[in-house]
């Protein structure tokens, strides 16, 4: 099936230079990393095909080979300036597996504590800074207001300050346990490097309490601004933002959402369980499809197969990240999050196929993360000094999985008997979502560009389609952007530029 | 004679030192750290993005940011200077989350104590997308000039009133 599909896409691409008109949106605003959307219009000015392209980091595997596996939590945390903690934790768990060692309960709790703190902080950032402009400011607001300053204009100065202060305080918890956020020195095979001193608990609990208040407040902001606005709700549930795919997420023993540990659960487009497996079996379930027009590999469910960029039961395309996690689970492990989860599904049905509902799901997860932080800090074992099991076995092969803010993250290492890496593979969250995201871009373009009529508001709605996934492409690079952030070129059928839109 | 305390200055290198040319800002501040002996100048490096810059820059009077840039319009190794007035015109989709322009707007809006003079010194780079250590030859060759220029800007920032 792959060859004909690929040929079809390639043909469409070639036609861009012939009879189609082309719109280029490049690069994407507010995304971590540069991206480009090419939209090809036919002679009627309708969308022929749309391609979402991003540069991808290269060379990770080569970089890793020959290095001690123990360095991986530090190395991998440095490949991303956005979610270092997710890579650090996935790598640490892969080392547990590699060295066949089980961390003591307190070590697992400390890891879960730092991890939920990171999730809360990162999700808050997306809600207010990255995705917030679409929903808090409004999808049709002028571009100049669709940014963090616009968000503050809407929610108020005090709330703006609260976001900054809260993030800073949450990061202090991460720093307390792991040192610098970007280069955490925390996870070790079999445990963690540092515990919590009992005398420091009150201050940490105070931050946790504020974090929970902040998460509740964020849910209220979302309800007040988004859920009371019929136009937003129509947009969330509209056809261009709907795909009936499979969904993947980590769950605990009772099939409730867990960010740090558990089994990977996959549900089908009806929300029925399709698979439940440990990280070790990921290669039985996840395969990668390659397209000539993209650097990105498209993950799909191996048992279902690749049938092109299409949804439904017969297509192996699946989603990860908040929307998918809630769909793939049967509930939340904390009371207020469970309540928010119930409200969410009562409003949108089960499973939720609306891409833009990711924003709401993200806030449900913020409540869970915040409650879990409180629970963990109230756990008497959290100050235990038994935080490391020293590995003694010969290393072989290790698998680690966590739920990054942007979805399921796999780390897989193979080493020689000295623990030197001979093979390394990462499947990052955004790659798991890449096929669905490509579909979202094309569908949004089809639904919102007709007869060659294109305006900036419409382009923003196309961007909204993938921004909801909170994608993170080429995440390690920090270079300043060298171009105007958003440029749309509209080409006449003969290839000449007839219109140019800039932000 | 003024009795005002000296201005607090930060020089901040941004980038990722295991991501090829992306690490140019980090490489530069690591050299500067060994050259500067001025209690008024803090030398910092960061691989973080976006809002982390708010936390790093808050509390300083003047700032110099060293970073890589990809314009595609000049050869790798070209040194580009910007002040914030120029920078604000580029409403950037930077990998730094919100981007420096939005960070600046945010700080102003939230009435944070933020540097009144922020300079950006960037070098056009060749490959910031590969995970590897070390700089490409053109960028490595331009590094001493980059550092020298940073030093003279810091001297200007220190001496300006």
XYZ file of C-alpha atoms in Angstrom:
664
model
C 0.000 0.000 0.000
C 2.873 2.350 0.732
C 4.218 2.846 -2.759
C 0.970 4.012 -4.444
C 0.259 6.413 -1.591
C 3.718 7.843 -1.765
C 3.440 8.157 -5.529
C 0.178 10.031 -5.131
C 1.764 12.508 -2.790
C 4.785 12.914 -4.987
C 2.557 13.500 -7.980
C 0.670 16.168 -6.108
C 3.951 17.754 -5.138
C 5.186 17.810 -8.725
C 1.955 19.312 -9.890
C 2.672 22.297 -7.717
C 5.022 23.461 -10.370
C 2.503 22.921 -13.109
C -1.163 23.584 -12.682
C -1.597 24.262 -9.016
C -1.275 27.370 -6.968
C 0.830 27.253 -3.892
C 0.524 28.821 -0.484
C 3.477 28.614 1.833
C 3.115 29.236 5.531
C 6.614 29.398 6.855
C 7.717 29.154 9.515
C 5.086 28.467 12.097
C 4.552 30.924 14.866
C 4.936 29.979 18.486
C 6.201 26.515 17.758
C 9.367 25.082 19.178
C 11.379 24.684 16.038
C 10.808 25.803 12.538
C 8.181 24.348 10.318
C 6.630 24.932 6.980
C 3.253 24.215 5.522
C 2.902 24.015 1.785
C -0.604 24.302 0.501
C -1.215 23.562 -3.131
C -4.340 24.945 -4.704
C -5.907 23.594 -7.863
C -7.151 25.719 -10.722
C -10.405 26.389 -8.903
C -8.522 27.798 -5.948
C -9.427 24.892 -3.702
C -6.898 22.898 -1.748
C -5.335 20.099 -3.714
C -2.894 18.747 -1.121
C -1.212 20.198 1.919
C 2.149 19.183 3.308
C 3.410 19.888 6.786
C 7.179 19.872 6.817
C 9.621 20.331 9.635
C 13.342 19.931 9.983
C 14.205 17.067 12.278
C 17.211 16.617 14.465
C 19.785 14.388 12.936
C 22.525 12.241 14.264
C 21.300 11.206 17.679
C 22.038 7.534 17.187
C 25.537 8.184 15.870
C 26.198 10.570 18.727
C 25.145 7.954 21.284
C 27.101 4.967 20.030
C 30.251 4.355 22.020
C 29.146 6.405 25.005
C 28.454 4.927 28.442
C 24.745 4.233 28.882
C 24.901 5.966 32.255
C 25.440 9.255 30.418
C 22.153 8.955 28.543
C 19.920 10.734 31.091
C 22.240 13.738 30.836
C 22.794 13.565 27.084
C 19.172 13.113 26.152
C 17.989 15.829 28.511
C 20.294 18.178 26.638
C 18.786 17.466 23.248
C 15.690 19.417 24.151
C 15.503 22.860 25.719
C 11.792 22.419 26.226
C 11.238 19.050 27.846
C 14.570 17.976 29.329
C 12.839 16.274 32.256
C 10.877 13.940 29.968
C 14.007 12.730 28.221
C 15.869 12.496 31.495
C 13.142 10.295 32.980
C 12.653 8.056 29.934
C 16.409 7.521 29.829
C 16.578 6.788 33.564
C 13.842 4.187 33.242
C 15.593 2.641 30.260
C 18.707 2.340 32.472
C 16.721 0.527 35.184
C 15.686 -1.954 32.540
C 19.149 -2.130 30.996
C 20.767 -2.946 34.349
C 17.864 -5.194 35.427
C 17.381 -3.237 38.621
C 14.229 -2.228 40.509
C 14.362 1.155 42.277
C 13.113 1.304 45.897
C 9.528 2.606 46.314
C 10.690 5.984 47.640
C 12.877 6.513 44.569
C 9.926 5.859 42.297
C 7.831 8.328 44.263
C 10.523 10.994 44.061
C 10.768 10.463 40.334
C 7.024 10.712 40.011
C 7.073 13.890 42.093
C 9.625 15.653 39.937
C 7.897 14.377 36.821
C 4.420 15.602 37.724
C 5.884 18.954 38.681
C 7.424 19.202 35.258
C 4.136 18.207 33.584
C 2.207 20.837 35.503
C 4.689 23.566 34.702
C 4.963 22.630 31.031
C 1.221 22.246 30.506
C 0.637 25.633 32.124
C 3.057 27.124 29.680
C 1.183 25.685 26.738
C -2.201 26.740 28.037
C -1.181 30.337 28.599
C 1.656 30.956 26.180
C 1.524 28.639 23.177
C -2.056 27.495 22.827
C -3.581 30.246 24.914
C -3.483 32.835 22.177
C -5.823 30.676 20.090
C -8.413 30.207 22.781
C -7.938 32.826 25.424
C -7.409 35.684 22.972
C -9.546 34.167 20.254
C -8.994 32.451 16.929
C -10.045 35.482 14.908
C -8.199 38.118 16.916
C -5.652 40.240 15.023
C -2.231 38.606 14.767
C -0.662 41.352 16.845
C -2.808 40.300 19.809
C -2.477 36.555 19.363
C 0.512 36.213 21.618
C 1.355 36.102 25.256
C 0.800 39.828 25.631
C -2.690 39.393 24.206
C -3.319 36.604 26.677
C -2.363 38.872 29.545
C -4.589 41.584 28.128
C -7.455 39.132 28.379
C -6.814 37.390 31.683
C -5.379 40.413 33.458
C -2.040 41.534 34.755
C -2.355 39.737 38.069
C -3.007 36.422 36.364
C -0.052 37.043 34.081
C 2.185 37.574 37.071
C 0.722 34.490 38.695
C 1.637 32.341 35.687
C 5.232 33.552 35.808
C 5.569 33.167 39.563
C 3.909 29.742 39.609
C 6.165 28.426 36.900
C 9.189 29.730 38.742
C 8.138 28.107 42.002
C 7.400 24.766 40.377
C 10.784 24.868 38.754
C 12.296 25.365 42.169
C 10.968 21.923 43.163
C 12.654 20.444 40.100
C 15.863 22.295 40.912
C 15.709 21.216 44.558
C 15.797 17.566 43.540
C 17.677 17.638 40.277
C 19.809 20.755 40.111
C 19.548 22.756 36.905
C 16.302 22.093 35.052
C 18.032 21.833 31.723
C 20.745 19.467 32.940
C 19.061 17.458 35.666
C 21.297 15.210 37.727
C 18.667 13.128 39.393
C 17.820 9.780 37.835
C 20.302 6.932 38.239
C 19.896 3.282 37.282
C 18.081 1.804 40.268
C 17.034 5.058 41.898
C 17.694 8.740 42.308
C 20.626 10.874 43.429
C 18.840 12.964 46.045
C 15.941 12.695 48.439
C 13.953 15.221 50.414
C 15.132 16.417 53.820
C 12.202 16.355 56.287
C 12.822 19.983 57.263
C 12.274 21.063 53.641
C 8.884 19.382 53.331
C 6.723 22.287 54.576
C 8.055 24.668 51.928
C 7.585 22.089 49.167
C 4.061 21.350 50.355
C 3.280 25.041 50.236
C 4.316 25.188 46.569
C 2.253 22.065 45.887
C -0.816 23.623 47.447
C -0.351 26.748 45.331
C 0.120 24.558 42.280
C -3.214 22.861 42.876
C -4.942 26.204 43.361
C -3.379 27.393 40.159
C -4.573 24.319 38.228
C -8.120 24.797 39.561
C -7.954 28.449 38.582
C -6.809 27.510 35.073
C -9.750 25.157 34.627
C -12.049 27.972 35.704
C -10.424 30.381 33.225
C -10.986 27.838 30.476
C -14.598 27.321 31.479
C -15.280 31.057 31.685
C -13.623 32.006 28.428
C -13.954 28.987 26.176
C -16.820 26.820 27.343
C -19.236 29.738 27.587
C -18.436 30.812 24.042
C -20.586 28.992 21.500
C -18.312 29.979 18.650
C -15.307 28.335 20.267
C -17.283 25.211 21.026
C -18.488 25.035 17.440
C -14.924 25.364 16.266
C -13.675 22.641 18.621
C -16.302 20.196 17.399
C -16.177 21.207 13.741
C -15.446 18.777 10.930
C -12.004 20.083 9.919
C -10.687 19.368 13.406
C -12.093 15.853 13.721
C -10.290 12.561 13.074
C -11.466 9.128 14.140
C -8.131 7.499 14.930
C -6.596 5.163 17.465
C -5.249 6.667 20.697
C -2.279 5.744 22.892
C -1.292 6.552 26.460
C 0.323 5.160 29.603
C -2.028 3.763 32.240
C -1.645 2.365 35.741
C -2.902 -1.020 36.969
C -6.472 0.274 36.982
C -6.185 1.791 33.503
C -5.989 5.329 34.839
C -3.770 8.014 33.308
C -0.183 7.889 34.536
C 2.615 10.090 33.242
C 5.545 8.290 34.843
C 4.924 4.573 34.613
C 2.620 1.739 33.642
C 1.530 -0.073 30.524
C 0.885 1.463 27.150
C -2.792 1.207 26.309
C -4.236 1.739 22.869
C -7.930 2.212 22.110
C -9.637 2.024 18.731
C -11.776 4.775 17.176
C -14.743 3.526 19.207
C -12.748 3.877 22.418
C -12.502 0.110 22.932
C -9.225 -1.363 24.090
C -7.080 -2.523 21.186
C -3.803 -3.304 22.954
C -2.125 -3.063 26.339
C 1.601 -3.702 26.489
C 4.818 -2.887 28.391
C 7.504 -0.630 26.898
C 9.585 -3.689 26.077
C 7.086 -4.697 23.388
C 6.867 -1.351 21.624
C 8.486 -2.661 18.450
C 5.640 -5.180 18.118
C 3.133 -2.349 18.013
C 4.809 0.751 16.637
C 6.214 0.996 13.128
C 7.462 3.978 11.156
C 6.427 5.111 7.706
C 8.607 7.424 5.612
C 7.491 9.980 3.042
C 9.820 11.551 0.530
C 8.502 15.042 1.241
C 9.194 15.070 4.966
C 12.105 14.572 7.332
C 9.658 13.300 9.903
C 8.916 9.616 10.278
C 5.250 8.788 10.674
C 4.508 6.285 13.419
C 1.611 3.878 12.993
C 0.273 0.753 14.666
C 2.063 -2.193 13.173
C -0.770 -4.724 13.706
C -3.203 -2.441 11.849
C -0.843 -1.302 9.117
C -0.231 1.848 7.092
C -2.957 2.713 4.615
C -2.045 6.326 3.966
C -3.148 9.561 5.574
C -6.612 8.457 6.503
C -8.506 7.742 9.704
C -10.840 4.922 10.765
C -10.428 1.354 11.976
C -8.347 0.178 9.032
C -5.727 2.896 9.346
C -2.910 2.390 11.838
C -2.606 6.114 12.472
C -2.868 6.961 16.148
C -2.559 9.966 18.373
C -0.725 10.662 21.622
C -0.732 13.669 24.025
C -3.536 14.898 26.324
C -6.525 14.122 24.101
C -5.202 10.632 23.385
C -4.180 9.964 26.985
C -7.662 10.647 28.295
C -9.188 8.530 25.523
C -6.770 5.661 26.133
C -7.498 5.548 29.880
C -10.583 4.660 31.863
C -10.247 7.464 34.376
C -7.981 9.588 36.529
C -6.266 8.511 39.740
C -7.152 11.636 41.737
C -10.603 12.956 42.709
C -10.694 16.448 41.229
C -9.081 15.286 38.005
C -11.675 12.514 37.796
C -14.409 15.116 38.131
C -12.846 17.254 35.398
C -12.433 14.123 33.261
C -16.120 13.267 33.677
C -17.182 16.798 32.718
C -14.969 16.685 29.671
C -16.387 13.427 28.333
C -19.948 14.366 29.279
C -19.608 17.437 27.082
C -17.772 15.895 24.145
C -18.690 12.174 24.141
C -16.311 9.223 24.341
C -13.834 8.918 22.803
C -13.142 12.526 21.865
C -11.998 12.875 18.262
C -11.722 16.679 18.217
C -8.116 17.764 17.894
C -8.785 21.133 19.505
C -10.078 19.391 22.627
C -6.406 18.770 23.409
C -6.421 22.145 25.148
C -9.198 21.106 27.503
C -7.659 17.675 28.084
C -4.391 19.395 28.944
C -6.088 21.303 31.738
C -7.673 18.091 33.084
C -4.146 16.716 33.221
C -2.894 19.823 35.021
C -5.401 19.084 37.792
C -4.170 15.492 37.987
C -0.495 16.484 38.081
C -1.155 19.062 40.793
C -3.166 16.665 42.948
C -0.557 13.959 42.522
C 2.205 16.333 43.677
C 0.211 17.059 46.830
C -0.390 13.334 47.424
C 3.258 12.429 46.960
C 4.481 15.146 49.315
C 1.989 13.915 51.924
C 3.257 10.357 51.555
C 5.341 9.467 54.666
C 7.765 7.543 52.473
C 8.737 10.623 50.437
C 11.513 11.534 52.897
C 12.900 7.987 53.029
C 16.649 7.674 52.623
C 16.303 4.361 50.823
C 16.442 5.805 47.329
C 18.848 3.628 45.390
C 19.275 -0.031 44.519
C 22.808 -0.496 43.281
C 22.856 -2.379 39.973
C 24.903 -5.573 39.893
C 23.722 -7.343 36.746
C 25.420 -7.167 33.369
C 23.683 -4.617 31.125
C 22.055 -5.834 27.906
C 19.092 -3.987 26.492
C 16.852 -1.365 28.064
C 13.470 0.142 27.267
C 12.008 3.191 28.948
C 8.739 4.974 28.404
C 7.079 8.024 29.929
C 4.273 10.314 28.937
C 5.936 13.561 27.902
C 3.661 16.605 27.863
C 3.426 16.097 24.114
C 2.783 12.349 24.313
C 4.347 8.939 24.679
C 8.142 9.010 24.618
C 10.170 5.834 24.048
C 13.874 5.346 24.738
C 15.553 2.105 23.723
C 19.238 1.285 24.208
C 21.391 -1.751 23.545
C 24.852 -1.977 25.101
C 27.820 -4.283 25.306
C 28.625 -5.997 28.617
C 30.483 -2.885 29.834
C 27.408 -0.713 29.351
C 28.697 1.036 26.236
C 25.901 1.981 23.827
C 25.855 -0.031 20.604
C 22.388 1.004 19.512
C 20.000 3.769 20.550
C 16.558 4.639 19.347
C 14.133 7.317 20.466
C 10.549 7.722 19.405
C 9.600 11.197 20.495
C 6.065 12.267 21.232
C 5.635 14.467 18.217
C 6.654 11.634 15.919
C 3.841 9.493 17.319
C 1.454 12.287 16.406
C 2.992 13.193 13.078
C 0.621 11.331 10.772
C -2.499 12.617 12.482
C -1.016 16.082 12.515
C -0.397 15.946 8.765
C -4.024 14.932 8.307
C -5.166 17.788 10.516
C -3.262 20.353 8.505
C -4.652 19.111 5.224
C -8.196 18.795 6.493
C -8.139 22.237 8.048
C -6.799 23.670 4.807
C -9.514 21.938 2.798
C -12.229 23.152 5.096
C -11.073 26.718 5.233
C -9.745 27.716 1.857
C -12.236 27.857 -0.965
C -12.114 29.406 -4.410
C -8.689 30.834 -3.744
C -9.944 32.983 -0.880
C -7.261 33.072 1.761
C -6.811 35.464 4.623
C -4.633 35.536 7.643
C -7.391 34.402 9.988
C -7.899 31.282 7.946
C -4.213 30.515 7.932
C -4.170 30.843 11.687
C -6.933 28.288 11.930
C -4.843 25.869 9.925
C -2.003 26.457 12.319
C -4.381 25.923 15.202
C -4.904 22.412 13.925
C -1.377 21.369 14.727
C -0.649 23.792 17.524
C -3.250 21.909 19.584
C -0.891 18.927 19.566
C 1.771 21.127 21.196
C 4.262 19.777 18.693
C 7.971 20.005 19.354
C 10.080 19.742 16.247
C 13.826 19.960 15.954
C 13.576 20.621 19.607
C 17.213 21.033 20.436
C 17.994 23.872 18.160
C 18.054 27.352 19.511
C 19.014 29.427 16.537
C 17.214 32.671 16.132
C 14.708 32.669 13.307
C 16.116 34.287 10.275
C 12.926 35.020 8.420
C 9.616 36.667 8.990
C 7.655 34.183 10.988
C 4.644 33.756 8.822
C 4.681 34.255 5.112
C 2.043 33.080 2.718
C 2.762 33.072 -0.980
C -0.126 32.497 -3.295
C 0.886 31.272 -6.668
C -1.179 31.505 -9.824
C -1.513 28.334 -11.880
C 1.487 29.438 -13.959
C 3.602 29.585 -10.795
C 3.845 33.337 -10.451
C 3.210 34.885 -7.061
C -0.037 36.802 -7.140
C -0.368 37.491 -3.438
C 1.912 37.549 -0.452
C 0.652 37.632 3.096
C 2.901 38.446 6.029
C 2.410 38.802 9.714
C 31.203 61.986 41.027
C 28.118 59.846 40.897
C 27.243 57.826 43.936
C 25.003 55.497 41.937
C 25.884 51.831 42.191
C 27.370 50.381 39.014
C 24.940 48.897 36.536
C 24.376 45.178 36.730
C 25.173 43.602 33.406
C 24.556 40.089 32.177
C 26.077 38.397 29.185
C 23.989 35.368 28.303
C 25.019 32.665 25.860
C 22.128 30.724 24.412
C 22.242 27.437 22.579
C 22.960 23.787 22.876
C 26.511 22.553 22.968
C 25.648 19.111 21.628
C 23.786 20.479 18.664
C 26.560 21.641 16.368
C 26.564 25.322 15.512
C 23.631 25.895 17.821
C 26.258 25.963 20.576
C 28.045 29.092 19.338
C 26.553 31.307 22.057
C 27.590 28.820 24.735
C 31.091 28.480 23.270
C 31.495 32.254 23.264
C 30.492 32.830 26.882
C 32.736 30.016 28.031
C 35.669 31.894 26.506
C 34.433 35.226 27.865
C 34.184 33.781 31.336
C 37.936 33.295 31.394
C 38.629 36.772 30.031
C 36.354 38.968 32.079
C 37.206 40.074 35.552
C 34.467 42.492 36.405
C 32.178 42.039 39.369
C 29.453 43.989 37.560
C 29.204 41.501 34.712
C 27.504 38.148 35.207
C 28.366 35.502 32.649
C 25.594 32.965 32.160
C 24.734 30.236 29.717
C 21.436 28.566 29.038
C 20.012 25.892 26.808
C 16.521 26.744 27.826
C 13.852 28.388 25.868
C 11.285 31.103 26.102
C 10.070 32.057 29.494
C 13.235 30.849 31.148
C 14.760 34.012 29.696
C 12.431 36.096 31.840
C 13.839 34.476 34.942
C 17.433 34.791 33.792
C 17.296 38.424 32.681
C 15.144 39.741 35.506
C 16.986 42.041 37.880
C 19.721 43.173 35.475
C 20.135 46.680 34.082
C 21.782 45.809 30.795
C 22.162 42.613 28.833
C 24.076 41.129 25.974
C 22.679 37.951 24.450
C 24.875 35.748 22.308
C 23.073 33.342 20.013
C 23.103 31.645 16.660
C 20.923 32.807 13.798
C 19.840 31.365 10.475
C 18.929 34.027 7.966
C 20.108 32.098 4.939
C 21.021 35.445 3.403
C 24.660 35.714 4.459
C 27.578 33.292 4.745
C 28.048 31.225 7.905
C 30.328 33.073 10.308
C 28.748 36.454 9.586
C 28.199 38.400 12.792
C 24.899 40.191 13.135
C 24.109 42.811 15.752
C 20.621 43.738 16.816
C 19.168 45.890 19.488
C 15.745 45.236 20.857
C 14.165 47.949 18.736
C 15.146 45.971 15.661
C 14.338 42.712 17.259
C 10.809 43.598 18.106
C 9.992 44.020 14.471
C 10.659 40.342 13.995
C 7.689 38.791 15.710
C 9.463 35.551 15.986
C 8.370 31.928 16.004
C 11.560 31.238 17.810
C 12.422 27.859 19.209
C 12.690 29.792 22.471
C 9.030 29.175 23.072
C 7.508 32.585 22.977
C 10.628 34.103 21.496
C 12.736 36.916 22.807
C 10.480 39.675 21.456
C 7.504 38.247 23.264
C 9.565 37.737 26.402
C 10.495 41.411 26.298
C 6.917 42.469 25.771
C 5.840 40.219 28.583
C 8.418 41.617 30.993
C 7.394 45.140 30.144
C 3.742 44.331 30.500
C 4.250 42.650 33.864
C 6.379 45.582 35.020
C 9.302 43.350 35.875
C 12.688 44.856 36.588
C 14.260 44.142 33.264
C 17.357 45.362 31.413
C 16.721 48.710 29.769
C 19.386 48.036 27.170
C 19.434 44.577 25.594
C 21.801 43.863 22.735
C 21.747 40.712 20.680
C 24.903 39.522 19.012
C 24.262 36.595 16.735
C 26.308 34.586 14.316
C 24.968 33.172 11.103
C 25.440 29.421 11.403
C 25.587 26.536 9.025
C 24.151 23.527 10.840
C 22.266 23.851 14.111
C 20.222 20.694 13.479
C 22.707 17.862 13.945
C 23.370 16.327 17.313
C 27.118 16.498 17.548
C 29.817 18.327 19.424
C 31.876 21.042 17.820
C 31.257 23.859 15.354
C 31.443 23.822 11.564
C 34.744 25.291 10.230
C 33.397 28.700 9.119
C 31.665 29.232 12.437
C 34.655 28.047 14.472
C 36.923 30.388 12.529
C 34.663 33.347 13.262
C 34.407 32.551 16.981
C 37.360 34.763 18.096
C 35.900 37.772 16.262
C 32.523 37.010 17.821
C 34.072 36.984 21.288
C 36.020 40.192 20.619
C 32.891 41.971 19.446
C 31.056 40.752 22.537
C 33.835 42.183 24.707
C 33.642 45.581 23.103
C 29.856 45.671 23.413
C 30.207 44.770 27.088
C 32.665 47.628 27.516
C 30.137 49.981 25.928
C 27.385 48.713 28.185
C 29.582 49.141 31.245
C 30.702 52.640 30.357
C 27.358 53.982 29.181
C 25.369 55.910 31.706
